[in-house]
Structure formats: structure tokens, C-alpha cells
């Protein structure tokens, strides 16, 4: 199964933190449009999104797969440093094995540092075995993360690297020792429209000494306002070229992201 470890921040803990630590606004963000911030994972912009990933064809099987995913991002400052905390919680509605239910949560925190060309971030990601039987990896994992986003005149370009290493869990199941790389590429088309790379994640499995996910994808996004709040709609398509096992082959995604500007 394709790993979607685009891990995203400390959920309830960070929601509590944000009550006591007021988020700051950097000079870089003051000059960055809401449309650009919506596609910039390092921007200090609170957001809540629901994503649906439908896979009509998996490799080496006639089965289908569908995952509904909730993701939140909570910005806060700590010690004068801007942080972005994220929580990702998937729900498997259809799988090749027949197992359904909540998957494992990933939490991610990034300390962001502005540069004249964009932003650099360093942090940590953790895997929590919150999933249902047959869906969960039943492993606790943690590891470092690093990313950067440059802001050329036409849009955004960068990447994120995240690493999860098993530290505890069910010894009868395989460990999760992986590194992921997510390219970030988005071109502004004007009037709230943007086009770029999907949320594709290349995965390297250290235990198997090979890449286990090799996707290539694209997305189209539109930012609009509903009841005065900015909302981004996104449609994406990915082809995964890793064809061993029963991982996804083609995946169609749809995302609705609610943005909460400061």
C-alpha cells in the first residue's frame, strides 16, 4: 500500500498551544498573497482540509482503494521562532484487503526561518498507531524533517524530506523505517488559479533497500471565498510507477481547504 506520510503536526496538543502562544507574522508573509500561502506548506497560515483519494486500479489486482483524509495546520510562535504544526488523519473507506477504518495519524512540526528568497524549515515527524485493526501499522515512529520553499516570480518551488524510524510497536508486524521526499511546485495563473505538482511523495524503504513509491502527478487549484473566508479547491492526478505488490497505480484526488488568515 502506498505510504502517504506527508506527516502533519501535533493535533490537539498544538491546538492547546496556540491558545497560549500568539502566532506572529513575518515580513515575508506580509508580502505573500493568500493564494500563494495556500499552496505554501511553510506559510504561517491556519488551515483545515478534507481530501479524498480514489484509486480505481491497483497494481497486480482488480481491487480499488479509497482514502478520506483530514489535515489541519496550526501556526504558532515559540521562543520568537515561527512554527507550523500539522496533523494528518486518514480514514480508509475501501482497500484491497477489505479492511476499513481510521489509519495511523502522523504529527509534524516545522520551525520556519525566512530568507530573502523564501523559507527554510527544520522539525520532526511522528507516526502514531491510532488506526483500526488491519489498517494500522501498529508501530510508533519518529524522525527528523527538513524542507525549503523558494518564491520565484511565477510561483513556488521546493521540497520536503521526512524520515520515520520505528521505535516501538507490535513485533509481529514489519517495522516502518522510511524516508520520503515531496516536491513542491506551483505556478500562479492569476485570479486564484494555480497549477503544479500534486502532493506526491517518493518513498524509500530502508529495510527493503529500495524505493517503494515512485509517483508522478499534477494538480489544479482554485482559491475563492465562501461567507467571507478563503477556500481552496483542488483536483489532482497521480501515476505510481512502482508496480510491485498491490500499491496504487492511478490516484485521483479532490481537496477542499478552509483557510483562516490572521
Coordinates of C-alpha atoms in Angstrom, one line a residue:
X1 CA 0.0 0.0 0.0
X2 CA 1.2 3.4 -0.9
X3 CA 2.6 5.3 2.1
X4 CA 1.2 8.9 2.5
X5 CA 3.5 10.1 5.2
X6 CA 3.1 13.8 4.2
X7 CA 3.1 14.0 8.1
X8 CA 1.3 17.0 9.6
X9 CA 1.8 18.3 13.2
X10 CA 0.7 17.9 16.7
X11 CA -3.0 18.0 16.6
X12 CA -4.8 18.5 19.9
X13 CA -1.5 19.5 21.6
X14 CA -0.8 22.2 19.2
X15 CA -4.4 23.5 19.3
X16 CA -3.9 23.9 23.0
X17 CA -0.5 25.5 22.5
X18 CA -2.0 28.1 20.0
X19 CA -4.2 29.4 22.8
X20 CA -1.2 30.4 24.9
X21 CA 1.3 31.3 22.1
X22 CA 0.2 34.0 19.7
X23 CA 1.1 33.4 16.1
X24 CA 3.4 36.0 14.5
X25 CA 3.5 37.5 11.0
X26 CA 6.8 37.7 9.2
X27 CA 7.8 40.4 6.7
X28 CA 7.9 37.7 4.0
X29 CA 4.3 36.7 4.7
X30 CA 3.1 40.3 4.7
X31 CA 4.2 40.4 1.0
X32 CA 2.8 37.0 0.2
X33 CA -0.7 36.7 -1.2
X34 CA -3.3 34.4 0.4
X35 CA -3.3 32.4 -2.9
X36 CA 0.4 31.8 -2.6
X37 CA 0.2 31.0 1.1
X38 CA -2.5 28.4 0.4
X39 CA 0.0 26.4 -1.7
X40 CA 3.0 27.1 0.6
X41 CA 3.4 24.4 3.4
X42 CA 5.8 26.7 5.2
X43 CA 3.5 29.7 5.5
X44 CA 2.1 30.6 8.9
X45 CA -1.5 30.2 7.8
X46 CA -4.1 28.2 9.8
X47 CA -5.9 25.7 7.6
X48 CA -8.3 22.8 7.8
X49 CA -8.8 20.5 4.8
X50 CA -10.6 17.3 3.8
X51 CA -9.1 15.2 1.0
X52 CA -10.4 12.2 -0.9
X53 CA -8.0 9.9 -2.8
X54 CA -9.7 7.4 -5.1
X55 CA -7.6 4.7 -6.7
X56 CA -9.6 2.9 -9.4
X57 CA -6.8 0.5 -10.2
X58 CA -4.1 -1.0 -8.0
X59 CA -1.1 -2.8 -9.4
X60 CA -1.5 -6.6 -9.8
X61 CA -5.1 -6.7 -8.7
X62 CA -8.6 -5.7 -9.9
X63 CA -9.4 -4.1 -6.5
X64 CA -10.0 -0.4 -5.8
X65 CA -9.0 1.8 -3.0
X66 CA -10.4 5.0 -1.4
X67 CA -9.0 7.1 1.4
X68 CA -10.6 10.1 3.0
X69 CA -8.1 12.3 4.9
X70 CA -8.4 15.1 7.4
X71 CA -5.5 17.5 7.7
X72 CA -5.0 20.6 9.9
X73 CA -2.2 23.2 10.1
X74 CA -1.8 25.4 13.2
X75 CA 0.8 28.1 13.2
X76 CA 2.3 29.4 16.5
X77 CA 5.5 31.1 17.7
X78 CA 7.7 29.7 20.4
X79 CA 10.9 31.5 21.6
X80 CA 10.4 34.0 18.8
X81 CA 10.5 31.3 16.1
X82 CA 7.6 30.7 13.8
X83 CA 6.3 27.1 13.8
X84 CA 3.8 25.2 11.8
X85 CA 2.2 22.2 13.4
X86 CA 0.2 19.7 11.3
X87 CA -1.9 16.7 12.0
X88 CA -2.9 14.2 9.3
X89 CA -5.6 11.5 10.0
X90 CA -6.7 9.2 7.2
X91 CA -9.8 7.0 7.0
X92 CA -9.8 4.0 4.7
X93 CA -13.2 3.5 3.1
X94 CA -12.1 0.8 0.6
X95 CA -9.0 -1.3 0.3
X96 CA -7.7 -4.3 -1.5
X97 CA -7.6 -6.3 1.8
X98 CA -11.2 -5.3 2.7
X99 CA -10.1 -3.6 5.9
X100 CA -11.6 -0.2 6.6
X101 CA -11.4 2.4 9.3
X102 CA -9.1 5.1 10.7
X103 CA -5.5 4.8 9.7
X104 CA -2.4 5.8 11.7
X105 CA -2.1 9.6 12.5
X106 CA 1.0 11.5 11.6
X107 CA 2.1 14.6 13.5
X108 CA 4.6 17.1 12.2
X109 CA 6.1 20.3 13.5
X110 CA 8.3 22.6 11.4
X111 CA 10.3 25.6 12.7
X112 CA 10.4 28.1 9.8
X113 CA 13.1 30.6 9.0
X114 CA 12.6 33.3 6.5
X115 CA 15.2 34.0 3.8
X116 CA 15.2 36.7 1.1
X117 CA 14.4 34.0 -1.5
X118 CA 11.8 32.1 0.5
X119 CA 11.8 30.0 3.6
X120 CA 13.7 27.1 5.3
X121 CA 12.2 24.7 7.8
X122 CA 13.5 22.0 10.2
X123 CA 11.5 19.9 12.5
X124 CA 10.3 16.4 13.4
X125 CA 7.6 13.9 12.3
X126 CA 6.0 11.2 14.3
X127 CA 3.8 8.2 13.4
X128 CA 1.1 7.2 16.0
X129 CA -0.6 3.8 15.8
X130 CA -4.2 5.2 16.0
X131 CA -5.5 3.0 13.2
X132 CA -8.1 0.2 13.2
X133 CA -7.2 -3.5 13.1
X134 CA -6.0 -4.4 9.6
X135 CA -5.3 -0.8 8.7
X136 CA -2.8 0.3 11.4
X137 CA 0.9 -0.5 11.1
X138 CA 0.8 -0.9 14.9
X139 CA 4.1 0.9 15.2
X140 CA 5.4 4.1 16.9
X141 CA 7.8 6.1 14.8
X142 CA 9.7 9.3 14.9
X143 CA 12.4 11.1 12.9
X144 CA 13.8 14.4 11.5
X145 CA 12.3 16.5 8.8
X146 CA 13.7 19.3 6.6
X147 CA 12.2 21.4 3.8
X148 CA 12.5 24.6 1.9
X149 CA 10.3 26.7 -0.4
X150 CA 11.6 29.3 -2.8
X151 CA 9.3 32.0 -4.2
X152 CA 10.2 33.0 -7.7
X153 CA 8.0 35.5 -9.5
X154 CA 5.9 32.8 -11.2
X155 CA 5.0 30.8 -8.0
X156 CA 6.6 28.3 -5.6
X157 CA 9.4 25.7 -5.8
X158 CA 10.9 23.5 -3.1
X159 CA 10.8 20.1 -1.4
X160 CA 10.3 18.4 1.9
X161 CA 12.2 15.4 3.3
X162 CA 10.7 13.4 6.2
X163 CA 12.1 10.3 7.9
X164 CA 10.2 7.9 10.1
X165 CA 12.0 5.2 12.2
X166 CA 10.2 2.7 14.3
X167 CA 10.9 3.0 18.0
X168 CA 8.2 0.6 19.4
X169 CA 5.1 -1.4 18.4
X170 CA 3.9 -4.9 17.5
X171 CA 7.0 -7.1 16.9
X172 CA 4.9 -9.4 14.7
X173 CA 4.5 -6.7 12.1
X174 CA 7.2 -5.2 9.9
X175 CA 8.8 -2.0 11.0
X176 CA 8.3 1.3 9.3
X177 CA 11.7 2.7 8.5
X178 CA 11.3 5.1 5.6
X179 CA 12.4 8.4 4.1
X180 CA 10.0 10.4 1.9
X181 CA 10.6 13.3 -0.4
X182 CA 7.8 15.6 -1.6
X183 CA 8.5 18.0 -4.4
X184 CA 6.7 21.4 -4.2
X185 CA 6.0 23.1 -7.5
X186 CA 3.2 25.6 -8.1
X187 CA 2.7 28.2 -10.8
X188 CA 0.2 31.1 -10.3
X189 CA -2.2 31.5 -13.2
X190 CA -4.0 34.6 -11.8
X191 CA -7.5 35.1 -10.4
X192 CA -6.9 32.5 -7.7
X193 CA -5.9 29.7 -10.1
X194 CA -2.7 27.7 -9.8
X195 CA -1.1 24.7 -11.4
X196 CA 1.6 22.4 -10.3
X197 CA 2.9 19.1 -8.9
X198 CA 0.4 17.0 -6.8
X199 CA 1.1 16.1 -3.2
X200 CA 3.0 13.1 -4.5
X201 CA 5.5 11.5 -2.1
X202 CA 8.5 9.4 -3.2
X203 CA 9.2 6.8 -0.5
X204 CA 12.4 4.9 0.2
X205 CA 12.2 1.8 2.4
X206 CA 15.4 1.3 4.3
X207 CA 14.6 -2.2 5.4
X208 CA 14.0 -3.3 1.8
X209 CA 16.8 -1.1 0.4
X210 CA 14.6 0.3 -2.4
X211 CA 12.1 2.9 -3.4
X212 CA 8.5 1.6 -2.7
X213 CA 6.6 4.6 -4.2
X214 CA 7.5 6.4 -7.4
X215 CA 4.6 8.7 -8.2
X216 CA 4.3 11.5 -10.8
X217 CA 1.3 13.8 -10.6
X218 CA -0.2 17.2 -11.2
X219 CA -2.9 19.4 -9.6
X220 CA -5.1 22.3 -10.4
X221 CA -6.2 24.6 -7.6
X222 CA -8.7 27.5 -7.4
X223 CA -8.9 29.9 -4.4
X224 CA -12.3 31.6 -3.8
X225 CA -14.3 32.9 -0.9
X226 CA -17.3 31.4 0.9
X227 CA -19.1 33.5 3.5
X228 CA -16.0 35.8 3.5
X229 CA -13.5 33.1 4.2
X230 CA -10.9 31.9 1.6
X231 CA -11.4 28.3 0.5
X232 CA -9.2 26.5 -1.9
X233 CA -10.5 23.7 -4.1
X234 CA -8.0 21.3 -5.7
X235 CA -8.1 18.4 -8.2
X236 CA -5.1 16.1 -8.7
X237 CA -4.0 13.0 -10.6
X238 CA -1.0 10.7 -9.9
X239 CA 0.5 7.7 -11.6
X240 CA 2.6 5.5 -9.3
X241 CA 5.4 3.7 -11.3
X242 CA 6.3 1.3 -8.5
X243 CA 4.4 -1.8 -9.7
X244 CA 5.4 -4.4 -7.1
X245 CA 2.7 -5.6 -4.7
X246 CA -0.8 -4.2 -4.6
X247 CA 0.0 -0.5 -4.3
X248 CA -1.9 2.2 -6.1
X249 CA -1.5 2.7 -9.8
X250 CA -3.6 5.7 -10.7
X251 CA -5.0 8.0 -8.0
X252 CA -7.5 10.9 -8.4
X253 CA -7.6 13.4 -5.5
X254 CA -10.1 16.1 -4.5
X255 CA -9.3 18.6 -1.7
X256 CA -11.3 21.3 0.0
X257 CA -9.1 23.6 2.2
X258 CA -10.5 26.2 4.5
X259 CA -8.0 29.0 5.2
X260 CA -8.1 31.1 8.4
X261 CA -5.9 34.3 7.8
X262 CA -4.6 36.2 10.8

